[in-house]
DNA sequence: TGGAATGTTCGGCT
DNA sequence: AAGCCGAACATTCC
């Protein structure tokens, strides 16, 4: 569910409600929802809400509350408490529900903002991206999913990016050459920007902080379209498995 | 009913 | 010794 465009959309829709407000406390409704012991949050001001890769970061006075949304996590402004509400962040005015059906997500507390992942794909230059690719021998699909290589891309957008770049998902990173490496960079930026414009992709659970679904699933060219005609050449989209993830591509447009 | 699902992590193997 | 694979986590849906 939440890859970079979804996390970005959550931040944009939640930030106006929470930035500048003070925290009253955190109610944990599921023990799995918290990754460690917490300091007292009460009275701390939310200075800024931002995205770090796929994660949503509440920058508080004295530390950061990091939301890992896993596969099905959402952050809902003034959300109604339901069976999948795992935690509630209470503010002076209003609250944020952390809902997560599968419980692969969690909240984390960091004294210093997180900085352990690779560069953000929308902040990285084309030159930096091409240079980083050259030292990697893994497949491009695996590499795009690797958060220490670039932060924020998941299974949907990896497939959509590779289709747009017309590169086979199993191609080896270091072997694709400068022309295709630049095409891959431009496809990555274009797909992510368009997905943000559309408010992300809603496959099943994803909604923004106001509970609204995204629209980019209507623009998916390969993801979830196995057997359907390729929008570029009309031949059927194929689904294979790379790095233990379903991988959708057009065998005609994305040759080895 | 089995398998797959937007993700991450860990142990074991090569 | 890095890098890859499979399993595990929890739940729903087809």
XYZ file of N, CA and C in Angstrom, chain A residues 36-240:
615
model
N 9.230 0.181 20.382
C 10.109 0.313 21.550
C 9.420 1.126 22.644
N 10.103 1.310 23.744
C 9.547 2.087 24.854
C 9.582 3.560 24.488
N 8.607 4.255 25.019
C 8.454 5.647 24.630
C 8.770 6.583 25.776
N 9.322 7.749 25.450
C 9.416 8.804 26.454
C 8.042 9.451 26.579
N 7.908 10.359 27.477
C 6.633 11.081 27.614
C 6.471 12.023 26.409
N 5.388 11.848 25.691
C 5.163 12.690 24.513
C 4.309 13.907 24.844
N 3.610 13.803 25.957
C 2.649 14.850 26.304
C 3.297 16.225 26.373
N 2.691 17.194 25.705
C 3.178 18.567 25.737
C 4.152 18.899 24.623
N 4.666 17.892 23.937
C 5.611 18.183 22.850
C 4.861 18.701 21.625
N 5.466 19.672 20.989
C 4.860 20.268 19.802
C 5.286 19.489 18.557
N 4.376 19.305 17.617
C 4.733 18.712 16.321
C 5.281 19.839 15.461
N 6.591 19.832 15.268
C 7.211 20.933 14.527
C 7.005 20.780 13.028
N 7.051 19.545 12.580
C 6.907 19.326 11.139
C 6.502 17.891 10.875
N 5.733 17.695 9.816
C 5.417 16.351 9.344
C 6.113 16.183 8.009
N 6.848 15.093 7.857
C 7.527 14.907 6.578
C 7.572 13.432 6.213
N 8.001 13.193 5.001
C 8.129 11.834 4.489
C 9.597 11.452 4.447
N 9.897 10.199 4.845
C 11.252 9.676 4.678
C 11.116 8.340 3.959
N 11.372 8.325 2.661
C 11.089 7.122 1.878
C 9.601 6.842 1.923
N 9.234 5.654 2.395
C 7.819 5.288 2.519
C 7.267 5.644 3.883
N 8.100 6.178 4.764
C 7.675 6.396 6.146
C 7.163 7.816 6.350
N 6.287 7.959 7.326
C 5.774 9.273 7.693
C 6.383 9.644 9.042
N 7.007 10.812 9.097
C 7.769 11.202 10.274
C 7.130 12.424 10.933
N 6.735 12.267 12.193
C 6.271 13.387 13.013
C 7.497 13.918 13.749
N 7.981 15.069 13.342
C 9.131 15.649 14.040
C 8.619 16.420 15.238
N 8.920 15.889 16.413
C 8.475 16.510 17.658
C 9.646 17.235 18.305
N 9.355 18.018 19.308
C 10.420 18.589 20.120
C 11.140 17.434 20.810
N 12.433 17.283 20.546
C 13.213 16.255 21.235
C 13.230 14.889 20.587
N 12.681 14.753 19.393
C 12.736 13.448 18.736
C 11.705 13.321 17.643
N 11.632 12.123 17.088
C 10.731 11.911 15.961
C 9.924 10.631 16.156
N 8.645 10.749 15.862
C 7.749 9.596 15.850
C 7.642 9.142 14.397
N 8.112 7.930 14.125
C 8.177 7.449 12.742
C 7.112 6.387 12.527
N 6.258 6.597 11.535
C 5.223 5.613 11.205
C 5.668 4.794 10.005
N 5.864 3.481 10.230
C 6.104 2.528 9.148
C 4.737 1.949 8.829
N 4.277 2.119 7.620
C 2.893 1.746 7.338
C 2.737 0.305 6.860
N 3.845 -0.393 6.658
C 3.751 -1.797 6.244
C 2.943 -1.948 4.970
N 2.124 -2.984 4.918
C 1.333 -3.230 3.706
C -0.022 -2.539 3.758
N -0.589 -2.393 4.929
C -1.986 -1.946 5.004
C -2.185 -0.799 5.991
N -1.118 -0.107 6.360
C -1.256 0.939 7.370
C -1.814 2.234 6.806
N -2.573 2.950 7.624
C -3.026 4.279 7.229
C -3.020 5.186 8.452
N -2.928 6.482 8.185
C -2.987 7.491 9.239
C -4.188 8.367 8.925
N -5.153 8.353 9.805
C -6.428 9.003 9.512
C -6.697 10.146 10.479
N -6.826 11.343 9.910
C -7.130 12.512 10.723
C -8.554 12.393 11.275
N -8.667 12.443 12.597
C -9.945 12.283 13.302
C -10.673 11.015 12.867
N -9.886 9.936 12.639
C -10.475 8.678 12.196
C -11.387 8.081 13.256
N -12.383 7.341 12.792
C -13.256 6.619 13.717
C -12.520 5.371 14.182
N -12.529 5.128 15.469
C -11.838 3.958 16.001
C -12.582 2.690 15.574
N -11.840 1.734 15.010
C -12.446 0.498 14.532
C -11.607 -0.695 14.934
N -11.950 -1.873 14.440
C -11.231 -3.086 14.854
C -9.759 -3.088 14.442
N -9.395 -2.306 13.447
C -8.006 -2.312 12.983
C -7.249 -1.066 13.419
N -7.828 -0.285 14.306
C -7.115 0.860 14.862
C -6.099 0.339 15.869
N -4.819 0.564 15.599
C -3.750 -0.002 16.438
C -3.184 1.004 17.411
N -3.336 2.290 17.114
C -2.848 3.331 18.021
C -3.570 4.630 17.680
N -3.650 5.503 18.669
C -4.241 6.822 18.445
C -3.306 7.862 19.031
N -2.906 8.818 18.203
C -2.096 9.939 18.673
C -3.049 11.083 18.998
N -3.138 11.385 20.279
C -4.072 12.425 20.725
C -3.374 13.767 20.716
N -4.016 14.769 20.117
C -3.470 16.117 20.079
C -4.360 17.032 20.913
N -3.867 18.244 21.144
C -4.676 19.208 21.896
C -6.034 19.386 21.237
N -5.973 19.395 19.924
C -7.207 19.529 19.161
C -7.184 18.456 18.095
N -8.042 17.470 18.203
C -8.090 16.399 17.203
C -7.189 15.219 17.563
N -7.118 14.254 16.668
C -6.327 13.037 16.894
C -6.028 12.383 15.555
N -5.063 11.461 15.568
C -4.699 10.706 14.373
C -4.809 9.217 14.700
N -5.599 8.483 13.932
C -5.699 7.037 14.113
C -4.682 6.336 13.224
N -3.935 5.418 13.815
C -3.060 4.540 13.030
C -3.803 3.221 12.870
N -4.372 3.014 11.686
C -5.090 1.778 11.378
C -4.182 0.876 10.554
N -4.256 -0.433 10.793
C -3.389 -1.356 10.056
C -3.940 -2.775 10.155
N -4.588 -3.239 9.087
C -5.215 -4.564 9.105
C -4.182 -5.658 9.377
N -3.134 -5.707 8.577
C -2.215 -6.849 8.662
C -1.156 -6.712 9.746
N -1.007 -5.537 10.284
C -0.055 -5.296 11.373
C 1.397 -5.545 10.972
N 1.708 -5.272 9.717
C 3.121 -5.272 9.328
C 3.736 -3.905 9.611
N 2.919 -2.944 9.867
C 3.403 -1.603 10.166
C 3.635 -1.433 11.659
N 4.235 -0.315 12.032
C 4.480 -0.027 13.448
C 4.921 1.420 13.594
N 4.828 1.891 14.831
C 5.341 3.213 15.168
C 6.674 3.038 15.873
N 7.536 3.998 15.644
C 8.877 3.906 16.193
C 9.237 5.260 16.794
N 10.082 5.253 17.797
C 10.558 6.503 18.370
C 12.048 6.650 18.115
N 12.469 7.791 17.584
C 13.886 8.054 17.327
C 14.275 9.374 17.951
N 15.386 9.382 18.665
C 15.883 10.636 19.237
C 16.313 11.582 18.117
N 16.900 10.995 17.075
C 17.310 11.801 15.925
C 16.550 11.298 14.706
N 16.228 12.187 13.783
C 15.474 11.777 12.594
C 16.198 10.666 11.848
N 15.456 9.735 11.231
C 16.080 8.595 10.561
C 16.929 9.029 9.375
N 18.023 8.300 9.150
C 18.905 8.646 8.040
C 19.636 7.434 7.510
N 19.013 6.261 7.684
C 19.706 5.013 7.383
C 19.496 4.508 5.961
N 18.644 5.162 5.185
C 18.311 4.635 3.863
C 19.035 5.391 2.745
N 18.855 4.906 1.519
C 19.476 5.526 0.355
C 18.832 6.867 0.019
N 19.293 7.512 -1.065
C 18.771 8.823 -1.436
C 17.306 8.771 -1.864
N 16.624 9.906 -1.736
C 15.243 10.015 -2.193
C 15.249 10.130 -3.713
N 14.418 9.335 -4.392
C 14.460 9.349 -5.868
C 14.078 10.688 -6.475
N 13.332 11.507 -5.749
C 12.934 12.803 -6.304
C 13.911 13.913 -5.928
N 14.911 13.584 -5.117
C 15.911 14.593 -4.756
C 17.266 14.291 -5.384
N 17.406 13.071 -5.901
C 18.675 12.625 -6.455
C 18.822 13.150 -7.885
N 20.054 13.502 -8.267
C 20.287 13.949 -9.648
C 20.411 12.741 -10.573
N 20.239 12.992 -11.863
C 20.391 11.925 -12.845
C 21.810 11.340 -12.799
N 22.793 12.221 -12.653
C 24.176 11.750 -12.602
C 24.441 10.836 -11.413
N 23.901 11.208 -10.280
C 24.097 10.382 -9.084
C 23.446 9.017 -9.262
N 22.235 9.022 -9.830
C 21.525 7.759 -10.034
C 22.298 6.842 -10.975
N 22.747 7.390 -12.105
C 23.472 6.590 -13.086
C 24.762 6.046 -12.471
N 25.441 6.869 -11.697
C 26.684 6.421 -11.065
C 26.419 5.306 -10.057
N 25.344 5.431 -9.282
C 25.025 4.392 -8.293
C 24.678 3.074 -8.983
N 24.006 3.149 -10.121
C 23.630 1.937 -10.847
C 24.862 1.149 -11.290
N 25.896 1.870 -11.676
C 27.052 1.214 -12.282
C 27.790 0.279 -11.342
N 27.638 0.483 -10.055
C 28.366 -0.366 -9.111
C 27.509 -1.512 -8.567
N 26.349 -1.759 -9.196
C 25.433 -2.791 -8.684
C 25.277 -3.920 -9.690
N 25.334 -5.143 -9.204
C 25.180 -6.269 -10.124
C 23.797 -6.906 -10.034
N 22.975 -6.478 -9.091
C 21.648 -7.080 -8.918
C 20.731 -6.731 -10.086
N 19.588 -7.414 -10.162
C 18.590 -7.073 -11.177
C 17.980 -5.718 -10.830
N 17.476 -5.039 -11.864
C 16.904 -3.710 -11.627
C 15.672 -3.785 -10.736
N 14.871 -4.814 -10.909
C 13.697 -4.943 -10.054
C 14.112 -5.020 -8.580
N 15.056 -5.902 -8.288
C 15.530 -6.044 -6.918
C 16.113 -4.741 -6.394
N 16.872 -4.082 -7.247
C 17.554 -2.865 -6.828
C 16.570 -1.736 -6.519
N 15.552 -1.590 -7.365
C 14.579 -0.525 -7.128
C 13.811 -0.763 -5.818
N 13.674 -2.042 -5.446
C 12.974 -2.353 -4.193
C 13.879 -2.193 -2.973
N 15.180 -2.105 -3.207
C 16.151 -2.052 -2.109
C 16.196 -0.628 -1.542
N 15.725 -0.466 -0.311
C 15.586 0.868 0.264
C 16.923 1.535 0.560
N 17.984 0.748 0.625
C 19.302 1.348 0.811
C 19.905 1.816 -0.510
N 19.276 1.428 -1.603
C 19.713 1.937 -2.912
C 18.982 3.237 -3.237
N 17.673 3.185 -3.246
C 16.838 4.391 -3.272
C 15.716 4.163 -2.280
N 15.260 5.227 -1.633
C 14.232 5.039 -0.622
C 12.859 5.424 -1.164
N 11.899 4.516 -0.998
C 10.520 4.888 -1.288
C 9.815 4.091 -2.373
N 10.564 3.337 -3.181
C 9.926 2.591 -4.265
C 9.546 1.203 -3.766
N 8.337 0.757 -4.069
C 7.862 -0.573 -3.714
C 7.441 -1.323 -4.967
N 6.656 -2.369 -4.772
C 6.400 -3.304 -5.867
C 5.593 -2.700 -7.015
N 4.614 -1.884 -6.708
C 3.811 -1.283 -7.781
C 4.688 -0.392 -8.658
N 5.382 0.542 -8.017
C 6.097 1.552 -8.784
C 7.353 1.002 -9.442
N 7.975 -0.018 -8.860
C 9.117 -0.649 -9.535
C 8.673 -1.180 -10.900
N 7.539 -1.880 -10.937
C 7.056 -2.431 -12.207
C 6.653 -1.323 -13.177
N 5.966 -0.314 -12.687
C 5.528 0.776 -13.562
C 6.715 1.563 -14.118
N 7.733 1.757 -13.292
C 8.926 2.491 -13.734
C 9.663 1.713 -14.815
N 9.858 0.406 -14.599
C 10.586 -0.403 -15.578
C 9.825 -0.492 -16.893
N 8.483 -0.534 -16.816
C 7.711 -0.536 -18.067
C 7.908 0.776 -18.811
N 7.797 1.871 -18.079
C 7.940 3.177 -18.743
C 9.319 3.337 -19.359
N 10.337 2.761 -18.692
C 11.700 2.857 -19.237
C 11.954 1.821 -20.333
N 11.025 0.883 -20.506
C 11.143 -0.189 -21.499
C 12.384 -1.051 -21.248
N 12.566 -1.403 -19.982
C 13.713 -2.241 -19.614
C 13.196 -3.486 -18.894
N 13.765 -4.610 -19.204
C 13.367 -5.880 -18.584
C 13.690 -5.851 -17.088
N 12.744 -6.274 -16.245
C 12.979 -6.195 -14.793
C 14.146 -7.041 -14.309
N 14.536 -8.041 -15.071
C 15.634 -8.895 -14.639
C 16.972 -8.446 -15.218
N 16.992 -7.330 -15.944
C 18.266 -6.816 -16.474
C 19.192 -6.459 -15.312
N 20.483 -6.707 -15.512
C 21.464 -6.412 -14.452
C 21.811 -4.926 -14.469
N 21.817 -4.329 -13.294
C 21.968 -2.879 -13.197
C 23.221 -2.373 -13.901
N 24.346 -2.961 -13.589
C 25.615 -2.431 -14.111
C 25.753 -2.631 -15.613
N 24.891 -3.470 -16.202
C 25.077 -3.828 -17.609
C 24.160 -3.066 -18.563
N 23.321 -2.166 -18.081
C 22.323 -1.607 -18.988
C 22.829 -0.449 -19.844
N 23.947 0.143 -19.506
C 24.470 1.220 -20.343
C 23.878 2.574 -20.001
N 24.564 3.617 -20.430
C 24.219 4.975 -20.004
C 22.872 5.434 -20.560
N 22.572 5.062 -21.795
C 21.322 5.527 -22.406
C 20.120 4.997 -21.634
N 20.136 3.676 -21.378
C 19.001 3.111 -20.660
C 18.997 3.518 -19.190
N 20.152 3.737 -18.622
C 20.209 4.201 -17.225
C 19.543 5.570 -17.098
N 19.797 6.440 -18.049
C 19.153 7.766 -18.014
C 17.659 7.645 -18.252
N 17.272 6.732 -19.142
C 15.843 6.517 -19.392
C 15.150 6.008 -18.131
N 15.850 5.149 -17.404
C 15.289 4.613 -16.160
C 15.097 5.729 -15.126
N 16.086 6.598 -15.020
C 15.972 7.718 -14.079
C 14.772 8.595 -14.418
N 14.629 8.913 -15.692
C 13.527 9.797 -16.098
C 12.175 9.125 -15.906
N 12.133 7.807 -16.160
C 10.881 7.066 -15.928
C 10.533 7.064 -14.444
N 11.551 6.876 -13.603
C 11.331 6.852 -12.154
C 10.732 8.180 -11.680
N 11.344 9.269 -12.092
C 10.859 10.581 -11.663
C 9.444 10.840 -12.200
N 9.223 10.498 -13.470
C 7.923 10.783 -14.089
C 6.812 9.971 -13.440
N 7.044 8.682 -13.234
C 6.014 7.821 -12.643
C 5.690 8.290 -11.225
N 6.722 8.560 -10.435
C 6.465 8.963 -9.043
C 5.735 10.309 -8.983
N 6.146 11.247 -9.834
C 5.475 12.561 -9.832
C 4.019 12.436 -10.248
N 3.766 11.648 -11.302
C 2.375 11.478 -11.744
C 1.538 10.794 -10.685
N 2.126 9.802 -10.022
C 1.378 9.086 -8.980
C 1.030 10.024 -7.829
N 1.953 10.918 -7.468
C 1.668 11.894 -6.414
C 0.541 12.823 -6.868
N 0.605 13.261 -8.125
C -0.461 14.108 -8.679
C -1.832 13.463 -8.521
N -1.856 12.132 -8.688
C -3.116 11.384 -8.609
C -3.476 10.999 -7.182
N -2.649 11.358 -6.213
C -2.940 10.990 -4.830
C -2.627 9.547 -4.507
N -1.699 8.922 -5.254
C -1.280 7.552 -4.968
C -2.176 6.503 -5.605
N -1.839 5.234 -5.351
C -2.565 4.093 -5.918
C -3.360 3.392 -4.823
N -4.658 3.244 -5.036
C -5.483 2.481 -4.090
C -5.804 1.122 -4.688
N -5.072 0.098 -4.263
C -5.317 -1.263 -4.736
C -6.371 -1.917 -3.845
N -6.183 -1.807 -2.551
C -7.207 -2.339 -1.653
C -7.458 -1.388 -0.497
N -6.451 -1.201 0.338
C -6.670 -0.467 1.588
C -6.320 1.016 1.557
N -5.424 1.404 0.678
C -4.836 2.728 0.850
C -5.844 3.877 0.753
N -5.792 4.737 1.740
C -6.501 6.017 1.696
C -5.594 7.087 2.302
N -5.824 8.335 1.949
C -5.020 9.419 2.514
C -5.537 9.770 3.917
N -4.996 10.830 4.511
C -5.350 11.147 5.897
C -6.800 11.593 6.045
N -7.437 11.955 4.934
C -8.845 12.332 4.973
C -9.752 11.155 4.600
N -9.148 9.990 4.387
C -9.941 8.807 4.044
C -10.257 8.674 2.564
N -9.622 9.501 1.728
C -9.903 9.447 0.283
C -8.970 8.484 -0.419
N -9.505 7.749 -1.384
C -8.699 6.838 -2.191
C -7.886 7.617 -3.220
N -6.802 6.995 -3.658
C -5.994 7.587 -4.714
C -6.578 7.260 -6.081
N -5.948 7.781 -7.132
C -6.453 7.564 -8.480
C -5.450 6.947 -9.433
N -4.211 6.750 -8.975
C -3.189 6.309 -9.936
C -3.367 4.864 -10.380
N -4.117 4.055 -9.618
C -4.367 2.664 -10.060
C -5.030 2.647 -11.436
N -5.747 3.699 -11.779
C -6.379 3.750 -13.105
C -5.346 3.971 -14.210
N -4.162 4.394 -13.819
C -3.105 4.645 -14.815
C -2.058 3.544 -14.839
N -2.239 2.507 -14.025
C -1.249 1.426 -14.041
C -1.209 0.787 -15.428
N 0.007 0.655 -15.957
C 0.158 0.091 -17.298
C 0.446 -1.407 -17.233
N 1.099 -1.844 -16.145
C 1.419 -3.274 -16.024
C 1.000 -3.878 -14.686
N 1.143 -3.144 -13.600
C 0.877 -3.726 -12.288
C -0.579 -4.195 -12.180
N -0.770 -5.456 -11.816
C -2.113 -6.003 -11.667
C -2.815 -6.259 -12.984
N -2.061 -6.241 -14.107
C -2.687 -6.377 -15.417
C -2.198 -7.608 -16.172
N -1.778 -8.644 -15.455
C -1.292 -9.863 -16.119
C -2.346 -10.386 -17.089
N -1.929 -10.657 -18.319
C -2.839 -11.187 -19.336
C -3.562 -10.115 -20.129
N -3.639 -8.911 -19.600
C -4.304 -7.805 -20.302
C -3.351 -7.246 -21.361
N -3.883 -6.576 -22.377
C -3.006 -6.085 -23.451
C -2.098 -4.945 -22.989
N -0.859 -5.014 -23.446
C 0.092 -3.935 -23.189
C -0.432 -2.656 -23.829
N -0.462 -1.547 -23.096
C -0.999 -0.309 -23.664
C -0.136 0.244 -24.800
N 1.071 -0.284 -24.922
C 1.963 0.230 -25.962
C 1.922 -0.636 -27.216
N 1.918 -1.972 -27.049
C 2.007 -2.844 -28.227
C 0.851 -3.836 -28.348
N 0.043 -3.960 -27.323
C -1.123 -4.828 -27.414
C -0.894 -6.285 -27.043
N 0.358 -6.673 -26.900
C 0.604 -8.068 -26.499
C 0.333 -8.232 -25.006
N 0.041 -9.470 -24.578
C -0.360 -9.629 -23.175
C 0.774 -9.354 -22.187
N 0.408 -8.672 -21.099
C 1.339 -8.434 -19.996
C 1.601 -9.764 -19.302
N 2.844 -10.009 -18.971
C 3.226 -11.250 -18.312
C 3.562 -10.974 -16.840
N 3.299 -11.988 -16.032
C 3.658 -11.881 -14.605
C 4.633 -12.990 -14.251
N 5.760 -12.605 -13.706
C 6.766 -13.575 -13.254
C 7.118 -13.242 -11.807
